[in-house]
PDB file of C-alpha atoms and ligand atoms in Angstrom:
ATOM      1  CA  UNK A   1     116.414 116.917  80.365  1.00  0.00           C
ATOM      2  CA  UNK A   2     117.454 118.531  83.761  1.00  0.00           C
ATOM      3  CA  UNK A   3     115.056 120.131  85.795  1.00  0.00           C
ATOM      4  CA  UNK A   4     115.583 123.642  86.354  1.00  0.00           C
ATOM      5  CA  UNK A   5     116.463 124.023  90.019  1.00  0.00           C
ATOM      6  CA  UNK A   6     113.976 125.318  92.166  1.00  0.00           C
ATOM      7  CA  UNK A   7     115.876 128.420  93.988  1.00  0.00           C
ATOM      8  CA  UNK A   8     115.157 129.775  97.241  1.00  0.00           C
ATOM      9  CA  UNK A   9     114.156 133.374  94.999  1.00  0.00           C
ATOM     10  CA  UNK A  10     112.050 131.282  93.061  1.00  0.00           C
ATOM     11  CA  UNK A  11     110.370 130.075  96.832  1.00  0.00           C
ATOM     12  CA  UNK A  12     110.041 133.140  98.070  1.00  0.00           C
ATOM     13  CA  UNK A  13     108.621 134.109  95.066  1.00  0.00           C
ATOM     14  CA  UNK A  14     106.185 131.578  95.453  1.00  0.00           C
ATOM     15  CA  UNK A  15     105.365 131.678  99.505  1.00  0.00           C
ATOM     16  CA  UNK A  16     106.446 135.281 100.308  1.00  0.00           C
ATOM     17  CA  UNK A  17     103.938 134.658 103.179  1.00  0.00           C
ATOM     18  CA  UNK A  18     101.653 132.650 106.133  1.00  0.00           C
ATOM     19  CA  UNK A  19      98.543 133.252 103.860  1.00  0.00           C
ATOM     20  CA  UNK A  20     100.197 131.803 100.717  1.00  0.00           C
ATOM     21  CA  UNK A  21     101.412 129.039 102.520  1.00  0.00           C
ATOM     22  CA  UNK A  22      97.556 128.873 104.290  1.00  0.00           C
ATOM     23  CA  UNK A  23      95.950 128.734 101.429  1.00  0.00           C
ATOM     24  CA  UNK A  24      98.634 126.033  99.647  1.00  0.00           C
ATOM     25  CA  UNK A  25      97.954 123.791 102.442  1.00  0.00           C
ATOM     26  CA  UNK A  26      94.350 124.446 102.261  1.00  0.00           C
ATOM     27  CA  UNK A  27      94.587 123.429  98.641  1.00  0.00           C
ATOM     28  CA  UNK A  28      96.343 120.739  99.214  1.00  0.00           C
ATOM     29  CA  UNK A  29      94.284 118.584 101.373  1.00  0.00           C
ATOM     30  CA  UNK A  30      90.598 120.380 101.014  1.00  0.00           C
ATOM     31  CA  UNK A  31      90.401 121.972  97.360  1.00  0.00           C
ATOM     32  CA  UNK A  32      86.819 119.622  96.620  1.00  0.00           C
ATOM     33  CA  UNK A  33      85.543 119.184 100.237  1.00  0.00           C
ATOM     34  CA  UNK A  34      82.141 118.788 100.262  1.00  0.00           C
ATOM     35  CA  UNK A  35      80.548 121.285 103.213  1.00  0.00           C
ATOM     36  CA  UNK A  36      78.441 119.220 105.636  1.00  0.00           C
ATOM     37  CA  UNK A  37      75.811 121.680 106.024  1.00  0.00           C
ATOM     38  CA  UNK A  38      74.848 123.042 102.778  1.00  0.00           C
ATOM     39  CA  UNK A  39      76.447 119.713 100.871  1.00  0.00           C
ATOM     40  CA  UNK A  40      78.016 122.057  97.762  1.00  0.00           C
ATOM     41  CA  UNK A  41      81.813 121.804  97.086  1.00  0.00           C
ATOM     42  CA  UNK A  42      85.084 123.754  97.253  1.00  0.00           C
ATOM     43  CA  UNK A  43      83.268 126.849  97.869  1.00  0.00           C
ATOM     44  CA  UNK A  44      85.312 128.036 101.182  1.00  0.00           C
ATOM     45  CA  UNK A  45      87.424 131.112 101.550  1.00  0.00           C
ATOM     46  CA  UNK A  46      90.024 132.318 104.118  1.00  0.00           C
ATOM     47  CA  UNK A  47      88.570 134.265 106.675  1.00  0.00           C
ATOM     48  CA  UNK A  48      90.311 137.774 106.927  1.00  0.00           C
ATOM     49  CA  UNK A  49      92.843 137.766 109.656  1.00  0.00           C
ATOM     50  CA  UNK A  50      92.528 134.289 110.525  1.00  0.00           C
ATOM     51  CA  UNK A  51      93.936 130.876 109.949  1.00  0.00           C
ATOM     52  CA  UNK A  52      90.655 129.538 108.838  1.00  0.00           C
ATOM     53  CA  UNK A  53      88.552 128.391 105.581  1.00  0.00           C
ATOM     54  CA  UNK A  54      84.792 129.382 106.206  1.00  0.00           C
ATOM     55  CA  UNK A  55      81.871 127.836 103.329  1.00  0.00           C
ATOM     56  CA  UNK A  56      80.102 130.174 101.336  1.00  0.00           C
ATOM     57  CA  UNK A  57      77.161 129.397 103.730  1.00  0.00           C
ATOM     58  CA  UNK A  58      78.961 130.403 107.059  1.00  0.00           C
ATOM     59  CA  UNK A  59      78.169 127.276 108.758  1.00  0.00           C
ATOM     60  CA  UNK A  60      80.953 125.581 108.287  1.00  0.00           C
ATOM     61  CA  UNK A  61      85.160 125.880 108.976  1.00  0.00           C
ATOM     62  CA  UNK A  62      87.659 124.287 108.326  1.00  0.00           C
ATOM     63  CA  UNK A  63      91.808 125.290 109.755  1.00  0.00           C
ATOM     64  CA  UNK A  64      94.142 123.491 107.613  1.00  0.00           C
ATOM     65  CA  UNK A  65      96.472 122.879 110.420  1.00  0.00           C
ATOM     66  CA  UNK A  66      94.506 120.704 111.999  1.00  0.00           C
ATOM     67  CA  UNK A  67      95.742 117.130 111.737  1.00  0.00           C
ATOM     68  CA  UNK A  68      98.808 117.977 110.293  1.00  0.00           C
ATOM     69  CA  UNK A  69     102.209 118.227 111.723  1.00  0.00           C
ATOM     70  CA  UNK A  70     102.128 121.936 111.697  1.00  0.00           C
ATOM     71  CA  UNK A  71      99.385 121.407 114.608  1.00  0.00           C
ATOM     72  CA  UNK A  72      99.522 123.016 117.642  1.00  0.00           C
ATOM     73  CA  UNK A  73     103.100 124.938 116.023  1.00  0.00           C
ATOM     74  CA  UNK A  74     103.081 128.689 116.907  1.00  0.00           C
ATOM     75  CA  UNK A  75     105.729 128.566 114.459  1.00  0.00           C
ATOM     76  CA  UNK A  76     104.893 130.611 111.207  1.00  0.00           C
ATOM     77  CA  UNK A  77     103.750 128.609 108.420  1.00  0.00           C
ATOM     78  CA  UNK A  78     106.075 130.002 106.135  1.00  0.00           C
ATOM     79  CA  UNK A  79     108.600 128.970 108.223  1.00  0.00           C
ATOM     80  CA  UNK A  80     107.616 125.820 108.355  1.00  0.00           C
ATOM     81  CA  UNK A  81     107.542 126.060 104.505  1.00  0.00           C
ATOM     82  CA  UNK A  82     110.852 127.398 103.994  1.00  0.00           C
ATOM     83  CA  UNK A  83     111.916 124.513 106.680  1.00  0.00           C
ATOM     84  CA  UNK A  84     110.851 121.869 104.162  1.00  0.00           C
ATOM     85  CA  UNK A  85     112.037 123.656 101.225  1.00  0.00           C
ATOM     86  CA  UNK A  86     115.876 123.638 102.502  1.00  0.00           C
ATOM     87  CA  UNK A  87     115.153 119.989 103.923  1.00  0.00           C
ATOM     88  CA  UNK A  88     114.365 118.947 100.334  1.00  0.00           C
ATOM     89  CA  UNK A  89     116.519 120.456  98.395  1.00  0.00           C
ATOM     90  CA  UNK A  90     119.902 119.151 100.364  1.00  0.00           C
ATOM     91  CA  UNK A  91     122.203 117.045  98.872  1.00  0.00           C
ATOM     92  CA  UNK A  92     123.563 115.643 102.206  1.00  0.00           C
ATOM     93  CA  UNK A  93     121.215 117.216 104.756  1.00  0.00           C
ATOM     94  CA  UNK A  94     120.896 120.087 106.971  1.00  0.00           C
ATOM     95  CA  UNK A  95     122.025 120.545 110.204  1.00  0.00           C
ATOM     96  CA  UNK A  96     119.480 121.771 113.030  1.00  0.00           C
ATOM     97  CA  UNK A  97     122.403 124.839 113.638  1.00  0.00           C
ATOM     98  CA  UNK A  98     121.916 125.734 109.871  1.00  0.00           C
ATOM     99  CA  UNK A  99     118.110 125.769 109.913  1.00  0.00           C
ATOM    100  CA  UNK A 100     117.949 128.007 113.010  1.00  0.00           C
ATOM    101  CA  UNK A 101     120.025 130.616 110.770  1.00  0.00           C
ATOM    102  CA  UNK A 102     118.338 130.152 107.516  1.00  0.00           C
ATOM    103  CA  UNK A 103     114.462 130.251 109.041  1.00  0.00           C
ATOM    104  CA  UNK A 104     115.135 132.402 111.698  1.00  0.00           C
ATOM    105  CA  UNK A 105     113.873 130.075 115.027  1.00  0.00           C
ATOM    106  CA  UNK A 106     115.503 128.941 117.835  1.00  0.00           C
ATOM    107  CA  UNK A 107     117.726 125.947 118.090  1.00  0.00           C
ATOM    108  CA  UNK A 108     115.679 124.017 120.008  1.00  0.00           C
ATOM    109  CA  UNK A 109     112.366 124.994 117.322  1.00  0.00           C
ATOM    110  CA  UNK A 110     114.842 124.023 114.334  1.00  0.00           C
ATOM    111  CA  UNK A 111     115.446 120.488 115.619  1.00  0.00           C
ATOM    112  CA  UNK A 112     111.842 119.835 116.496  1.00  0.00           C
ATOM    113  CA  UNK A 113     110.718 121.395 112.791  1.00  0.00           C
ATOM    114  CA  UNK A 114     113.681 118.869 111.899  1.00  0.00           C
ATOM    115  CA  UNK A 115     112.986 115.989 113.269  1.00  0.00           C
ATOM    116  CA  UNK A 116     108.950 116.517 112.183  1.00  0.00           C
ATOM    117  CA  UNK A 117     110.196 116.702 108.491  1.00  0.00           C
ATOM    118  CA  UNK A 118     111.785 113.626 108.552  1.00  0.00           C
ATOM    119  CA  UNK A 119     109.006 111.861 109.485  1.00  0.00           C
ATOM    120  CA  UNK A 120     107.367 113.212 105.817  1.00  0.00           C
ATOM    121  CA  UNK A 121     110.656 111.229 104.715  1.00  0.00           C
ATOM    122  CA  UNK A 122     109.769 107.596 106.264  1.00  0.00           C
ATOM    123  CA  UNK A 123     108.188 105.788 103.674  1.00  0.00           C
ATOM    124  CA  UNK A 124     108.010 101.922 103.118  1.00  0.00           C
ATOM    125  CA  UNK A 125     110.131 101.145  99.342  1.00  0.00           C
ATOM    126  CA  UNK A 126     108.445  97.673  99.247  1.00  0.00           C
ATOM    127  CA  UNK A 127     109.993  94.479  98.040  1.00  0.00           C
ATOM    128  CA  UNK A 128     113.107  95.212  95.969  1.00  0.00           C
ATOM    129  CA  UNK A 129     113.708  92.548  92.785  1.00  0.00           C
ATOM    130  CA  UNK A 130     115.796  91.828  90.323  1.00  0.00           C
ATOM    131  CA  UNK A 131     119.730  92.080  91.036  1.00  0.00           C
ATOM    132  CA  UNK A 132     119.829  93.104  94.898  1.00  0.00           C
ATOM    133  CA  UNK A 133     122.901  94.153  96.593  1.00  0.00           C
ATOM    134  CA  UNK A 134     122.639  93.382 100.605  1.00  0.00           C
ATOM    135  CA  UNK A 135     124.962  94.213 103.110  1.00  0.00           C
ATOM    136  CA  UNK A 136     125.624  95.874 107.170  1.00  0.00           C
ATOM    137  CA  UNK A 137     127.261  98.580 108.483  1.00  0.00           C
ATOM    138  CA  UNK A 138     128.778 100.082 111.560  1.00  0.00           C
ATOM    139  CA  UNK A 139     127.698 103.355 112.574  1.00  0.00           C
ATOM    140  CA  UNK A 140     128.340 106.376 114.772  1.00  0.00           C
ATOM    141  CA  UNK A 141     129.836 105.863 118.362  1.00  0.00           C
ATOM    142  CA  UNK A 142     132.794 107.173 119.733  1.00  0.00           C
ATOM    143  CA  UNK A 143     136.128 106.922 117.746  1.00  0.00           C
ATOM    144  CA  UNK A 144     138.052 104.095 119.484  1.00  0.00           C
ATOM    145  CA  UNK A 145     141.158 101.822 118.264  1.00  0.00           C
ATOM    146  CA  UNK A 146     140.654 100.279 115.089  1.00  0.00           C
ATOM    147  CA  UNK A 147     138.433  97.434 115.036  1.00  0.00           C
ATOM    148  CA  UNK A 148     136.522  98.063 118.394  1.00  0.00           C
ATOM    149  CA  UNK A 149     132.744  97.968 117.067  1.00  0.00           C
ATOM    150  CA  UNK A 150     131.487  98.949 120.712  1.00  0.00           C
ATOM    151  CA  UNK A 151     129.002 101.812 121.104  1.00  0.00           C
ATOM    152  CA  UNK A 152     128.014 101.329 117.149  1.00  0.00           C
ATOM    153  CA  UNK A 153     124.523 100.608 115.730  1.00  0.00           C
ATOM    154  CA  UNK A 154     124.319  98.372 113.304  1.00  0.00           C
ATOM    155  CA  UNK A 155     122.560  98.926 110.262  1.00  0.00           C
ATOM    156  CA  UNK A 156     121.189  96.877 107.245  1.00  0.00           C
ATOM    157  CA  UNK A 157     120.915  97.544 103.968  1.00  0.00           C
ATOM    158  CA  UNK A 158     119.462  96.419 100.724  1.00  0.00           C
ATOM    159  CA  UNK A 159     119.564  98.021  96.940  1.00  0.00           C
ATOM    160  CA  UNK A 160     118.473  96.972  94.419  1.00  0.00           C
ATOM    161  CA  UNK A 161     120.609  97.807  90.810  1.00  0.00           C
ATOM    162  CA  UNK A 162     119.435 100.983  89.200  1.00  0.00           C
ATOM    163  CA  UNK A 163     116.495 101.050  91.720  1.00  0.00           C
ATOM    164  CA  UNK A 164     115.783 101.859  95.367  1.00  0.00           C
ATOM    165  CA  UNK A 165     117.596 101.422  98.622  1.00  0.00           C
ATOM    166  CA  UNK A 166     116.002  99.983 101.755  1.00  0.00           C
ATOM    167  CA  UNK A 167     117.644 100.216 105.163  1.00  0.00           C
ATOM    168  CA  UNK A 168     116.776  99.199 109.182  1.00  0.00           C
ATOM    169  CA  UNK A 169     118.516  99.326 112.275  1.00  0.00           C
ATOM    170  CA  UNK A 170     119.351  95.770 113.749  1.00  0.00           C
ATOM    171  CA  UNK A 171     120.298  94.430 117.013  1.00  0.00           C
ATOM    172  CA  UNK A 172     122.945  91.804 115.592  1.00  0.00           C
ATOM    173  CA  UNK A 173     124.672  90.269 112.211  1.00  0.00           C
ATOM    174  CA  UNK A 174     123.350  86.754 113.388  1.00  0.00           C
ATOM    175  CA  UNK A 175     121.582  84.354 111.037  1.00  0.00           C
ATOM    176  CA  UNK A 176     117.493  85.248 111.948  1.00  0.00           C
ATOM    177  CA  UNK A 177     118.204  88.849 112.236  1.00  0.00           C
ATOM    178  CA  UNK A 178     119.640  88.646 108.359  1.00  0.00           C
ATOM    179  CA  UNK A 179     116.786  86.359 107.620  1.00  0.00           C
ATOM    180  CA  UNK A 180     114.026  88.732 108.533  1.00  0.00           C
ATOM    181  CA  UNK A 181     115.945  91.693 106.962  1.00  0.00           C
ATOM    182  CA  UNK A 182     116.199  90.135 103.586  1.00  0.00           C
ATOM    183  CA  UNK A 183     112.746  88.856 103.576  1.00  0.00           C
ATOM    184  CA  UNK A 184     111.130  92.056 104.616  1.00  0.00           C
ATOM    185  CA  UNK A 185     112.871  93.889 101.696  1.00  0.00           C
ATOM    186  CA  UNK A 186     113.612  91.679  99.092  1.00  0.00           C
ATOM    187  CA  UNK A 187     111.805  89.557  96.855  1.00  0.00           C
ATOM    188  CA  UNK A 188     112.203  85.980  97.086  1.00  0.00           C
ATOM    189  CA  UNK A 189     114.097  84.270  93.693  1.00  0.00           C
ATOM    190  CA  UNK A 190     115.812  87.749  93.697  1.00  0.00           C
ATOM    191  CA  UNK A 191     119.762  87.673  92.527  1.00  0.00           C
ATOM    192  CA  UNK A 192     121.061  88.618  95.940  1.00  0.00           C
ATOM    193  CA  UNK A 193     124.483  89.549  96.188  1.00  0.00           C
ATOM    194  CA  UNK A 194     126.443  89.809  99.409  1.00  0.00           C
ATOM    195  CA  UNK A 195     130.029  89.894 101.300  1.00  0.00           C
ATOM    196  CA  UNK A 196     131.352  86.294 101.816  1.00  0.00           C
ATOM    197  CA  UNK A 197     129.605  86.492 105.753  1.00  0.00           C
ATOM    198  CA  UNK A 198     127.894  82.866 106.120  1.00  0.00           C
ATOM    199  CA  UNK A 199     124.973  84.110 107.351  1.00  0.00           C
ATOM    200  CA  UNK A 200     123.630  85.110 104.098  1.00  0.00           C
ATOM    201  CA  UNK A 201     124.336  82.055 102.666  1.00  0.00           C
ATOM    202  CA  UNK A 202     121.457  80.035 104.539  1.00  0.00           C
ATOM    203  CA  UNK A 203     119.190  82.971 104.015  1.00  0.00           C
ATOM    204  CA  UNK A 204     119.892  82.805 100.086  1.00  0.00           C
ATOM    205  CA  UNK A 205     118.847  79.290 100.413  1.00  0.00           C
ATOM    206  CA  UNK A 206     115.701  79.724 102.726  1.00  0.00           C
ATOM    207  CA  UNK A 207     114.794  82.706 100.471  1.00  0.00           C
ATOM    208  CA  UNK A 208     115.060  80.810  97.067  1.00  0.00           C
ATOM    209  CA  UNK A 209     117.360  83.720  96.084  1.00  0.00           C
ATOM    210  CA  UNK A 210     120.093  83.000  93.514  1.00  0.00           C
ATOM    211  CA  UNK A 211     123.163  83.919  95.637  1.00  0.00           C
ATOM    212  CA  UNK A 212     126.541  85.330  94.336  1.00  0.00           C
ATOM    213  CA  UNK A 213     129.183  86.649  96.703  1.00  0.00           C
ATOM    214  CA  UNK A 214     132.456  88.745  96.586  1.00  0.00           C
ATOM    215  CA  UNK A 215     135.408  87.279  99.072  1.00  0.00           C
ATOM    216  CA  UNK A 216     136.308  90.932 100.864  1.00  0.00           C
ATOM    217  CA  UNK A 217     138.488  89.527 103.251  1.00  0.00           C
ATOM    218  CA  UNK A 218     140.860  88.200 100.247  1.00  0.00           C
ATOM    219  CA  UNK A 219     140.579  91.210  98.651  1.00  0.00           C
ATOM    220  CA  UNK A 220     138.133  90.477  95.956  1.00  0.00           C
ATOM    221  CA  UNK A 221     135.920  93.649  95.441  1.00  0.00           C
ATOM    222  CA  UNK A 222     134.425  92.205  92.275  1.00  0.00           C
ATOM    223  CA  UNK A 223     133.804  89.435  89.541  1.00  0.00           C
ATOM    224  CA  UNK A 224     131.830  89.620  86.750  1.00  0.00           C
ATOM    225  CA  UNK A 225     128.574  91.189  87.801  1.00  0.00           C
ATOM    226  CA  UNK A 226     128.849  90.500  91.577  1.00  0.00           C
ATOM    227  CA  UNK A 227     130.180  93.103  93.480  1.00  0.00           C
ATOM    228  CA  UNK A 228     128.584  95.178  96.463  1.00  0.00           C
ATOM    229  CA  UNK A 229     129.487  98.481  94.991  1.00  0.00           C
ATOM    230  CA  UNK A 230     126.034 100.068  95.085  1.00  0.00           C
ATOM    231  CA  UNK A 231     125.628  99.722  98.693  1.00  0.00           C
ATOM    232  CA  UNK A 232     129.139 100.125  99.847  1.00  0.00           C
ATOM    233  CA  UNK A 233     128.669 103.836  98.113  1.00  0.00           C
ATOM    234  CA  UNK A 234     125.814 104.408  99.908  1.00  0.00           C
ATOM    235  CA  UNK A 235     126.744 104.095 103.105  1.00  0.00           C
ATOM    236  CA  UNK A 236     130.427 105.760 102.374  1.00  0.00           C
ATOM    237  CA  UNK A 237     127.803 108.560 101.192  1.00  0.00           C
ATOM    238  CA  UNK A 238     125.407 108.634 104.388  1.00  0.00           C
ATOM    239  CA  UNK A 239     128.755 108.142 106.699  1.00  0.00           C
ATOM    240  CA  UNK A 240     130.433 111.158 104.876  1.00  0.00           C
ATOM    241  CA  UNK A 241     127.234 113.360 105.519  1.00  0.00           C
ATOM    242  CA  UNK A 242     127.109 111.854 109.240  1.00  0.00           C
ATOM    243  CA  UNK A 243     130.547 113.507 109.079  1.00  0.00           C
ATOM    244  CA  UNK A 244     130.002 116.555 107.159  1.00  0.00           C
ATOM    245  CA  UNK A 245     126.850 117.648 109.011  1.00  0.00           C
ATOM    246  CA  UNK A 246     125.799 115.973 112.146  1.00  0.00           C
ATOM    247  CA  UNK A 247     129.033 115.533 113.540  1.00  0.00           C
ATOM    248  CA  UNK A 248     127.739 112.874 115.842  1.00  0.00           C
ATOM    249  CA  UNK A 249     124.202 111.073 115.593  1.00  0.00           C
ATOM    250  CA  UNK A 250     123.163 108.899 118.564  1.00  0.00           C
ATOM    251  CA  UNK A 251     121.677 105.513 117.961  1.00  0.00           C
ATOM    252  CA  UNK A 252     118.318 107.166 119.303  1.00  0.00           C
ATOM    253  CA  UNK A 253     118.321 109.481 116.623  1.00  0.00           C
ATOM    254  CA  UNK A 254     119.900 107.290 113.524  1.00  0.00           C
ATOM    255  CA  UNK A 255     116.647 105.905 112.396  1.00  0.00           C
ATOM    256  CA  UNK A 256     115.489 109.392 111.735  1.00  0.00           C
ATOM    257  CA  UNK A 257     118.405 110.202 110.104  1.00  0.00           C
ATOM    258  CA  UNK A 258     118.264 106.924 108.102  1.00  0.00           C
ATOM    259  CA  UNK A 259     114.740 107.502 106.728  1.00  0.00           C
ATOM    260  CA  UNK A 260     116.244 110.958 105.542  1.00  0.00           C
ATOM    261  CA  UNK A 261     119.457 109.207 103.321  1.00  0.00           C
ATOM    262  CA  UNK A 262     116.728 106.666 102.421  1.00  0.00           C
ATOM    263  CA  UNK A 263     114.397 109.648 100.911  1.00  0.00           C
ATOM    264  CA  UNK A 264     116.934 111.567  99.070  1.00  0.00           C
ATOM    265  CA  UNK A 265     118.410 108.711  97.452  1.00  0.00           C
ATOM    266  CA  UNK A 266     115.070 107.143  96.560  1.00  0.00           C
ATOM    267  CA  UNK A 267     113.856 110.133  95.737  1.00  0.00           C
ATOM    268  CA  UNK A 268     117.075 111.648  93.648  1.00  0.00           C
ATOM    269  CA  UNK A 269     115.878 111.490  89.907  1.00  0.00           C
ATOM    270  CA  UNK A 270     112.954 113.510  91.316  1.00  0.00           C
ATOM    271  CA  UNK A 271     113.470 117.183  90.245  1.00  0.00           C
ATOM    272  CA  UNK A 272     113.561 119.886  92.938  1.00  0.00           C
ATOM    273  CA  UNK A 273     110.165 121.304  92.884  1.00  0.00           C
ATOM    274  CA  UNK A 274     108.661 118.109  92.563  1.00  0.00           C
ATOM    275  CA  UNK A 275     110.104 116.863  95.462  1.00  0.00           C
ATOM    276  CA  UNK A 276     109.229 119.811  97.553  1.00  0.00           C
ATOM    277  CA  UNK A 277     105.676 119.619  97.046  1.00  0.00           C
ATOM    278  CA  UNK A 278     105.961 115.924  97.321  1.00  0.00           C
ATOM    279  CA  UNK A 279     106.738 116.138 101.225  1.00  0.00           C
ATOM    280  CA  UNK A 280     103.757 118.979 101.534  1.00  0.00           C
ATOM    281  CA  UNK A 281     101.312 116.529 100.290  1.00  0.00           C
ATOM    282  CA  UNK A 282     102.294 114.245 102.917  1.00  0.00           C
ATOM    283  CA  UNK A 283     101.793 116.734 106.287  1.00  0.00           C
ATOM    284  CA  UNK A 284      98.809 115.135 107.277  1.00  0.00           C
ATOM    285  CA  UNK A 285      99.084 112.794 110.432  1.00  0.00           C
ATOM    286  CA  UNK A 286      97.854 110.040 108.425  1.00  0.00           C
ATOM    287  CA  UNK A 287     101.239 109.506 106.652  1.00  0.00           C
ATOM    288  CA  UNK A 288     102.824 109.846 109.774  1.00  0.00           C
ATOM    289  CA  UNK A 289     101.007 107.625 111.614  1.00  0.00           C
ATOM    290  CA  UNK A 290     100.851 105.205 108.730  1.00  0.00           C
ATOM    291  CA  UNK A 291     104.847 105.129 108.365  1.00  0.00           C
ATOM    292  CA  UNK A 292     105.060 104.609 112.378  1.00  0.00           C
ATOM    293  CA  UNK A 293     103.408 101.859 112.401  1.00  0.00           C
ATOM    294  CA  UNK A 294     104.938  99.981 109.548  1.00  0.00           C
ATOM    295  CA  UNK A 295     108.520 101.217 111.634  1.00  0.00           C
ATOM    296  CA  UNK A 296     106.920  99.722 114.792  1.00  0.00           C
ATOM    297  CA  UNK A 297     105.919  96.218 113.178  1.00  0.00           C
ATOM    298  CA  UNK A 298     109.311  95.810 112.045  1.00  0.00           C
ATOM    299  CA  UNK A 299     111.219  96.908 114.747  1.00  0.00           C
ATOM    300  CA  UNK A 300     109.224  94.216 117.064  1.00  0.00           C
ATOM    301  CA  UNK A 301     110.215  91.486 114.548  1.00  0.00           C
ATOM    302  CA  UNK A 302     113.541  92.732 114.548  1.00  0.00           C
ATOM    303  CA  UNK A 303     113.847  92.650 118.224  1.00  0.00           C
TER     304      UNK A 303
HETATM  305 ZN1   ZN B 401      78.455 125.292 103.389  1.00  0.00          ZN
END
């Protein structure tokens, strides 16, 4: 059954203010903490006109912010809050110029809040099994003649049938780049499927994947159960909301925007309040820092 949507009455409802949203965060990460001084559990309270938890024994606090991404913001909590709610419940994004209307910050504080809750949207999908689609795509860059890739970033993709998408910028189309893509996302002895580019044919084989491929450049969009469909409708889908919303995204910026595609079409089946509290249990550094690194290690191997 559908999931009743979660409205933006129905989150204001919830989070009319910075001490809801204080105490939801507080909740979040501390409900049981144990109080180092007098050892008993989940027995602090919000200090009156502060942003702080205080134990029952006073010798002991605890500020919620701390070691999350809302750190060191002097942005309102509830803005924050109402920053993640639109972020999450976007079909095809939000644009930095939308956010400063909708929260009420500056432009330059609505890209920042931005780019922070994408990093709650990195998150490693793992080895994908099974029937695999795999494929690259050209993106952003000035419009030029037809055919003139220059100024593009190349991007690779994976997804697997009825399951989850995986994608990475890459420096090239060439033989090891493929190789390392493939094998960092999908299984080996996976059905891989693929355009007719030769490339993936040696990685099929290094991979033990059973290999099937569809002849694009003869026209041949499917046969029997090979086709590239899945991923060729993601990326129409991410270069329609490129489009649609950010106008123009530099290659700087595309792996951000990547991770956010990734999310909502990993994440689609996930109803809307689910989803919502999904990214607030993951505003603590460690996630972020966690998902950097992974995006680190891979980038270096895909150097
Ligand atoms: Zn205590």
């Amino acid at each position: 059954m559908k999931q009743p949507r979660f409205t933006v009455q129905e989150f204001h409802r919830q989070f009319p203010d910075n001490e809801t949203c204080l105490k939801h965060l507080f909740e979040t990460h501390h409900v049981h903490k144990q109080c180092p001084k007098c050892a008993e559990k989940g027995k602090y309270h919000l200090q009156f006109g502060t942003s702080h938890f205080v134990c029952q024994c006073g010798g002991h606090q605890i500020s919620p912010k701390n070691g999350t991404i809302f750190h060191k913001s002097d942005t309102d909590l509830v803005k924050w809050y109402f920053a993640v709610f639109l972020m999450s419940q976007s079909r095809n994004g939000v644009a930095a110029k939308e956010l400063e209307r909708a929260v009420g910050v500056t432009y330059k504080t609505a890209w920042r809040m931005q780019k922070q809750i994408r990093l709650l949207m990195q998150e490693d999908v793992g080895l994908l099994t099974g029937e695999v689609e795999a494929d690259e795509t050209w993106i952003g860059g000035k419009r030029k003649r037809q055919g003139y890739r220059d100024n593009k970033t190349i991007v690779f993709g994976a997804v697997q049938r009825k399951g989850k998408v995986s994608t990475r910028i890459i420096p090239n189309s060439q033989e090891q780049t493929l190789l390392e893509s493939v094998r960092d996302n999908v299984a080996r002895g996976s059905n891989l499927m693929t355009d007719e580019w030769k490339a993936y044919k040696t990685v099929a084989i290094l991979e033990d994947h059973n290999h099937s491929t569809v002849t694009h450049s003869k026209n041949q969009w499917r046969h029997g159960n090979t086709h590239t469909n899945t991923i060729e409708g993601f990326w129409s889908q991410l270069k329609r909301s490129i489009d649609g919303t950010y106008h123009v995204v530099s290659p700087k910026y595309l792996s951000s925007y990547l991770s956010e595609f990734q999310f909502r079409y990993n994440h689609g089946r996930t109803s809307d309040e689910h989803l919502f509290s999904f990214l607030l249990s993951r505003v603590g550094l460690q996630h972020v820092v966690a998902v950097q690194r992974i995006g680190a290690c891979r980038s270096l191997r895909a150097a």
